[in-house]
Amino acid sequence: MKWFCVIFFGAIGLVNIVANLREARRLSRKKVSVCPGVITSAELESAKGFGKARHLLIHSPKIGYSYVIDGAERQGSRISHMRRSSSDARDFSKLLGRFSPGTGVTVYYDESDPAECWLIDPRKFVKFHLLVSAGMLLFSVVMIAFFWLVMSS
């Protein structure tokens, strides 16, 4: 049983650490350029939850914006690299106020694929993924040590 716990928490930790380190590396290498854009729409999208949470409404911001690259007008809808949703609509009231239609914004886009764009620089999430990796390493070590000590006594 002791070895099962070591392998189980080691595998969980390893998978999460590798995935987050790969994402941090991918984001840090991304060639991102900026251009001006304009918010075209801002609303709160709501959908029923699923599973045990099907009685809840899950809200997420839906922001539309336009920007021009090399003379071609493009449309975007991603705010950031991470998707956000909440069961509390108030979580997004400030965000929707910040991105009201007609507001000028800075659009970050991938140089190799200008259709991939965001309103928040995706490279800002490199630290987040590194912190998650460090947290998972700490969690795995603590859990392995805990079960090793408990099972040994």
PDB file of C-alpha atoms in Angstrom:
ATOM      1  CA  MET A   1       0.000   0.000   0.000  1.00  0.00           C
ATOM      2  CA  LYS A   2       2.911   2.314   0.752  1.00  0.00           C
ATOM      3  CA  TRP A   3       4.323   1.881  -2.745  1.00  0.00           C
ATOM      4  CA  PHE A   4       0.909   2.424  -4.290  1.00  0.00           C
ATOM      5  CA  CYS A   5       0.659   5.825  -2.542  1.00  0.00           C
ATOM      6  CA  VAL A   6       4.176   6.770  -3.633  1.00  0.00           C
ATOM      7  CA  ILE A   7       3.460   5.846  -7.239  1.00  0.00           C
ATOM      8  CA  PHE A   8      -0.002   7.449  -7.193  1.00  0.00           C
ATOM      9  CA  PHE A   9       1.085  10.850  -5.810  1.00  0.00           C
ATOM     10  CA  GLY A  10       4.323  10.737  -7.783  1.00  0.00           C
ATOM     11  CA  ALA A  11       2.401  10.183 -11.028  1.00  0.00           C
ATOM     12  CA  ILE A  12      -0.150  12.911 -10.271  1.00  0.00           C
ATOM     13  CA  GLY A  13       2.621  15.338  -9.423  1.00  0.00           C
ATOM     14  CA  LEU A  14       4.747  14.413 -12.418  1.00  0.00           C
ATOM     15  CA  VAL A  15       1.913  14.751 -14.930  1.00  0.00           C
ATOM     16  CA  ASN A  16       0.895  18.169 -13.587  1.00  0.00           C
ATOM     17  CA  ILE A  17       4.457  19.434 -13.280  1.00  0.00           C
ATOM     18  CA  VAL A  18       5.364  18.397 -16.832  1.00  0.00           C
ATOM     19  CA  ALA A  19       2.140  19.830 -18.297  1.00  0.00           C
ATOM     20  CA  ASN A  20       2.583  23.188 -16.572  1.00  0.00           C
ATOM     21  CA  LEU A  21       6.295  23.441 -17.414  1.00  0.00           C
ATOM     22  CA  ARG A  22       5.511  22.693 -21.072  1.00  0.00           C
ATOM     23  CA  GLU A  23       2.800  25.356 -21.113  1.00  0.00           C
ATOM     24  CA  ALA A  24       5.141  27.892 -19.468  1.00  0.00           C
ATOM     25  CA  ARG A  25       7.800  27.101 -22.066  1.00  0.00           C
ATOM     26  CA  ARG A  26       5.305  27.368 -24.933  1.00  0.00           C
ATOM     27  CA  LEU A  27       4.018  30.739 -23.714  1.00  0.00           C
ATOM     28  CA  SER A  28       7.489  32.150 -23.088  1.00  0.00           C
ATOM     29  CA  ARG A  29       8.536  31.297 -26.660  1.00  0.00           C
ATOM     30  CA  LYS A  30       5.398  32.732 -28.253  1.00  0.00           C
ATOM     31  CA  LYS A  31       6.123  35.640 -30.602  1.00  0.00           C
ATOM     32  CA  VAL A  32       3.481  38.178 -29.623  1.00  0.00           C
ATOM     33  CA  SER A  33       2.885  41.538 -31.296  1.00  0.00           C
ATOM     34  CA  VAL A  34       0.449  44.273 -30.362  1.00  0.00           C
ATOM     35  CA  CYS A  35      -1.942  46.453 -32.290  1.00  0.00           C
ATOM     36  CA  PRO A  36      -4.829  48.775 -31.415  1.00  0.00           C
ATOM     37  CA  GLY A  37      -8.343  47.408 -31.361  1.00  0.00           C
ATOM     38  CA  VAL A  38     -11.892  48.412 -30.470  1.00  0.00           C
ATOM     39  CA  ILE A  39     -14.419  46.558 -28.324  1.00  0.00           C
ATOM     40  CA  THR A  40     -17.463  45.718 -30.456  1.00  0.00           C
ATOM     41  CA  SER A  41     -19.547  43.834 -27.893  1.00  0.00           C
ATOM     42  CA  ALA A  42     -19.500  42.976 -24.209  1.00  0.00           C
ATOM     43  CA  GLU A  43     -22.021  40.758 -22.488  1.00  0.00           C
ATOM     44  CA  LEU A  44     -22.320  38.097 -19.875  1.00  0.00           C
ATOM     45  CA  GLU A  45     -23.046  34.652 -21.259  1.00  0.00           C
ATOM     46  CA  SER A  46     -24.887  32.249 -18.957  1.00  0.00           C
ATOM     47  CA  ALA A  47     -25.405  28.516 -19.216  1.00  0.00           C
ATOM     48  CA  LYS A  48     -26.718  25.813 -16.922  1.00  0.00           C
ATOM     49  CA  GLY A  49     -24.128  23.903 -14.983  1.00  0.00           C
ATOM     50  CA  PHE A  50     -23.679  20.172 -15.452  1.00  0.00           C
ATOM     51  CA  GLY A  51     -23.500  17.160 -13.183  1.00  0.00           C
ATOM     52  CA  LYS A  52     -24.218  17.983  -9.550  1.00  0.00           C
ATOM     53  CA  ALA A  53     -24.047  21.699 -10.396  1.00  0.00           C
ATOM     54  CA  ARG A  54     -26.816  21.623 -13.017  1.00  0.00           C
ATOM     55  CA  HIS A  55     -29.004  23.773 -10.741  1.00  0.00           C
ATOM     56  CA  LEU A  56     -26.436  26.627 -11.009  1.00  0.00           C
ATOM     57  CA  LEU A  57     -26.006  29.154 -13.778  1.00  0.00           C
ATOM     58  CA  ILE A  58     -22.403  29.395 -14.924  1.00  0.00           C
ATOM     59  CA  HIS A  59     -21.459  32.849 -16.222  1.00  0.00           C
ATOM     60  CA  SER A  60     -18.595  33.832 -18.490  1.00  0.00           C
ATOM     61  CA  PRO A  61     -17.755  37.136 -20.150  1.00  0.00           C
ATOM     62  CA  LYS A  62     -18.225  37.321 -23.895  1.00  0.00           C
ATOM     63  CA  ILE A  63     -16.158  40.187 -25.284  1.00  0.00           C
ATOM     64  CA  GLY A  64     -15.938  40.864 -29.020  1.00  0.00           C
ATOM     65  CA  TYR A  65     -13.346  43.172 -30.537  1.00  0.00           C
ATOM     66  CA  SER A  66     -11.962  44.119 -33.919  1.00  0.00           C
ATOM     67  CA  TYR A  67      -8.396  44.911 -34.933  1.00  0.00           C
ATOM     68  CA  VAL A  68      -6.480  45.493 -38.144  1.00  0.00           C
ATOM     69  CA  ILE A  69      -3.303  43.655 -39.202  1.00  0.00           C
ATOM     70  CA  ASP A  70      -1.703  44.304 -42.585  1.00  0.00           C
ATOM     71  CA  GLY A  71      -4.818  46.131 -43.782  1.00  0.00           C
ATOM     72  CA  ALA A  72      -7.142  43.220 -42.998  1.00  0.00           C
ATOM     73  CA  GLU A  73      -9.794  43.722 -40.327  1.00  0.00           C
ATOM     74  CA  ARG A  74     -10.038  40.808 -37.942  1.00  0.00           C
ATOM     75  CA  GLN A  75     -12.359  39.811 -35.108  1.00  0.00           C
ATOM     76  CA  GLY A  76     -11.413  38.363 -31.747  1.00  0.00           C
ATOM     77  CA  SER A  77     -13.200  37.175 -28.618  1.00  0.00           C
ATOM     78  CA  ARG A  78     -10.555  35.813 -26.219  1.00  0.00           C
ATOM     79  CA  ILE A  79      -9.753  37.958 -23.228  1.00  0.00           C
ATOM     80  CA  SER A  80      -6.771  35.954 -22.050  1.00  0.00           C
ATOM     81  CA  HIS A  81      -4.905  32.690 -22.327  1.00  0.00           C
ATOM     82  CA  MET A  82      -7.023  31.324 -19.443  1.00  0.00           C
ATOM     83  CA  ARG A  83     -10.784  30.957 -19.759  1.00  0.00           C
ATOM     84  CA  ARG A  84     -12.836  32.361 -16.913  1.00  0.00           C
ATOM     85  CA  SER A  85     -16.253  31.398 -15.589  1.00  0.00           C
ATOM     86  CA  SER A  86     -18.108  31.728 -12.302  1.00  0.00           C
ATOM     87  CA  SER A  87     -21.463  30.980 -10.741  1.00  0.00           C
ATOM     88  CA  ASP A  88     -21.523  34.579  -9.413  1.00  0.00           C
ATOM     89  CA  ALA A  89     -22.303  37.092 -12.166  1.00  0.00           C
ATOM     90  CA  ARG A  90     -20.924  39.929  -9.996  1.00  0.00           C
ATOM     91  CA  ASP A  91     -17.417  38.540 -10.544  1.00  0.00           C
ATOM     92  CA  PHE A  92     -17.477  39.998 -14.056  1.00  0.00           C
ATOM     93  CA  SER A  93     -19.216  43.364 -13.558  1.00  0.00           C
ATOM     94  CA  LYS A  94     -15.901  45.249 -13.284  1.00  0.00           C
ATOM     95  CA  LEU A  95     -14.487  43.383 -16.282  1.00  0.00           C
ATOM     96  CA  LEU A  96     -17.519  44.171 -18.439  1.00  0.00           C
ATOM     97  CA  GLY A  97     -17.278  47.831 -17.403  1.00  0.00           C
ATOM     98  CA  ARG A  98     -13.628  47.906 -18.441  1.00  0.00           C
ATOM     99  CA  PHE A  99     -14.403  46.443 -21.858  1.00  0.00           C
ATOM    100  CA  SER A 100     -17.530  48.378 -22.855  1.00  0.00           C
ATOM    101  CA  PRO A 101     -18.340  48.673 -26.595  1.00  0.00           C
ATOM    102  CA  GLY A 102     -16.435  51.436 -28.353  1.00  0.00           C
ATOM    103  CA  THR A 103     -13.520  51.329 -25.918  1.00  0.00           C
ATOM    104  CA  GLY A 104     -10.064  51.290 -27.450  1.00  0.00           C
ATOM    105  CA  VAL A 105      -7.889  48.351 -26.358  1.00  0.00           C
ATOM    106  CA  THR A 106      -4.498  46.833 -27.010  1.00  0.00           C
ATOM    107  CA  VAL A 107      -4.769  43.505 -28.815  1.00  0.00           C
ATOM    108  CA  TYR A 108      -1.994  40.945 -28.438  1.00  0.00           C
ATOM    109  CA  TYR A 109      -1.729  38.531 -31.333  1.00  0.00           C
ATOM    110  CA  ASP A 110       0.459  35.626 -32.344  1.00  0.00           C
ATOM    111  CA  GLU A 111       2.761  36.717 -35.191  1.00  0.00           C
ATOM    112  CA  SER A 112       2.612  33.268 -36.797  1.00  0.00           C
ATOM    113  CA  ASP A 113      -1.198  33.137 -36.573  1.00  0.00           C
ATOM    114  CA  PRO A 114      -2.771  36.639 -36.318  1.00  0.00           C
ATOM    115  CA  ALA A 115      -6.221  35.078 -35.784  1.00  0.00           C
ATOM    116  CA  GLU A 116      -4.989  33.891 -32.371  1.00  0.00           C
ATOM    117  CA  CYS A 117      -5.400  36.994 -30.223  1.00  0.00           C
ATOM    118  CA  TRP A 118      -6.042  38.167 -26.664  1.00  0.00           C
ATOM    119  CA  LEU A 119      -6.701  41.347 -24.695  1.00  0.00           C
ATOM    120  CA  ILE A 120      -4.222  40.277 -21.986  1.00  0.00           C
ATOM    121  CA  ASP A 121      -0.654  39.361 -22.921  1.00  0.00           C
ATOM    122  CA  PRO A 122      -0.468  35.529 -22.746  1.00  0.00           C
ATOM    123  CA  ARG A 123       3.184  35.705 -21.640  1.00  0.00           C
ATOM    124  CA  LYS A 124       1.968  37.038 -18.277  1.00  0.00           C
ATOM    125  CA  PHE A 125       0.791  33.504 -17.471  1.00  0.00           C
ATOM    126  CA  VAL A 126       4.295  31.990 -17.566  1.00  0.00           C
ATOM    127  CA  LYS A 127       4.786  32.753 -13.846  1.00  0.00           C
ATOM    128  CA  PHE A 128       1.398  31.225 -13.049  1.00  0.00           C
ATOM    129  CA  HIS A 129       2.327  27.925 -14.698  1.00  0.00           C
ATOM    130  CA  LEU A 130       5.733  27.898 -12.973  1.00  0.00           C
ATOM    131  CA  LEU A 131       4.043  28.479  -9.594  1.00  0.00           C
ATOM    132  CA  VAL A 132       1.569  25.673 -10.228  1.00  0.00           C
ATOM    133  CA  SER A 133       4.493  23.370 -11.074  1.00  0.00           C
ATOM    134  CA  ALA A 134       6.291  24.325  -7.864  1.00  0.00           C
ATOM    135  CA  GLY A 135       3.084  23.838  -5.870  1.00  0.00           C
ATOM    136  CA  MET A 136       2.518  20.405  -7.356  1.00  0.00           C
ATOM    137  CA  LEU A 137       6.100  19.426  -6.587  1.00  0.00           C
ATOM    138  CA  LEU A 138       5.651  20.498  -2.971  1.00  0.00           C
ATOM    139  CA  PHE A 139       2.267  18.743  -2.734  1.00  0.00           C
ATOM    140  CA  SER A 140       3.663  15.503  -4.150  1.00  0.00           C
ATOM    141  CA  VAL A 141       6.700  15.497  -1.856  1.00  0.00           C
ATOM    142  CA  VAL A 142       4.569  16.215   1.229  1.00  0.00           C
ATOM    143  CA  MET A 143       1.991  13.557   0.351  1.00  0.00           C
ATOM    144  CA  ILE A 144       4.629  10.927  -0.446  1.00  0.00           C
ATOM    145  CA  ALA A 145       6.494  11.688   2.794  1.00  0.00           C
ATOM    146  CA  PHE A 146       3.250  11.636   4.798  1.00  0.00           C
ATOM    147  CA  PHE A 147       2.107   8.268   3.463  1.00  0.00           C
ATOM    148  CA  TRP A 148       5.624   6.836   3.701  1.00  0.00           C
ATOM    149  CA  LEU A 149       5.821   7.804   7.385  1.00  0.00           C
ATOM    150  CA  VAL A 150       2.269   6.726   8.217  1.00  0.00           C
ATOM    151  CA  MET A 151       2.600   3.390   6.471  1.00  0.00           C
ATOM    152  CA  SER A 152       6.041   2.734   7.994  1.00  0.00           C
ATOM    153  CA  SER A 153       4.856   3.028  11.578  1.00  0.00           C
TER     154      SER A 153
END
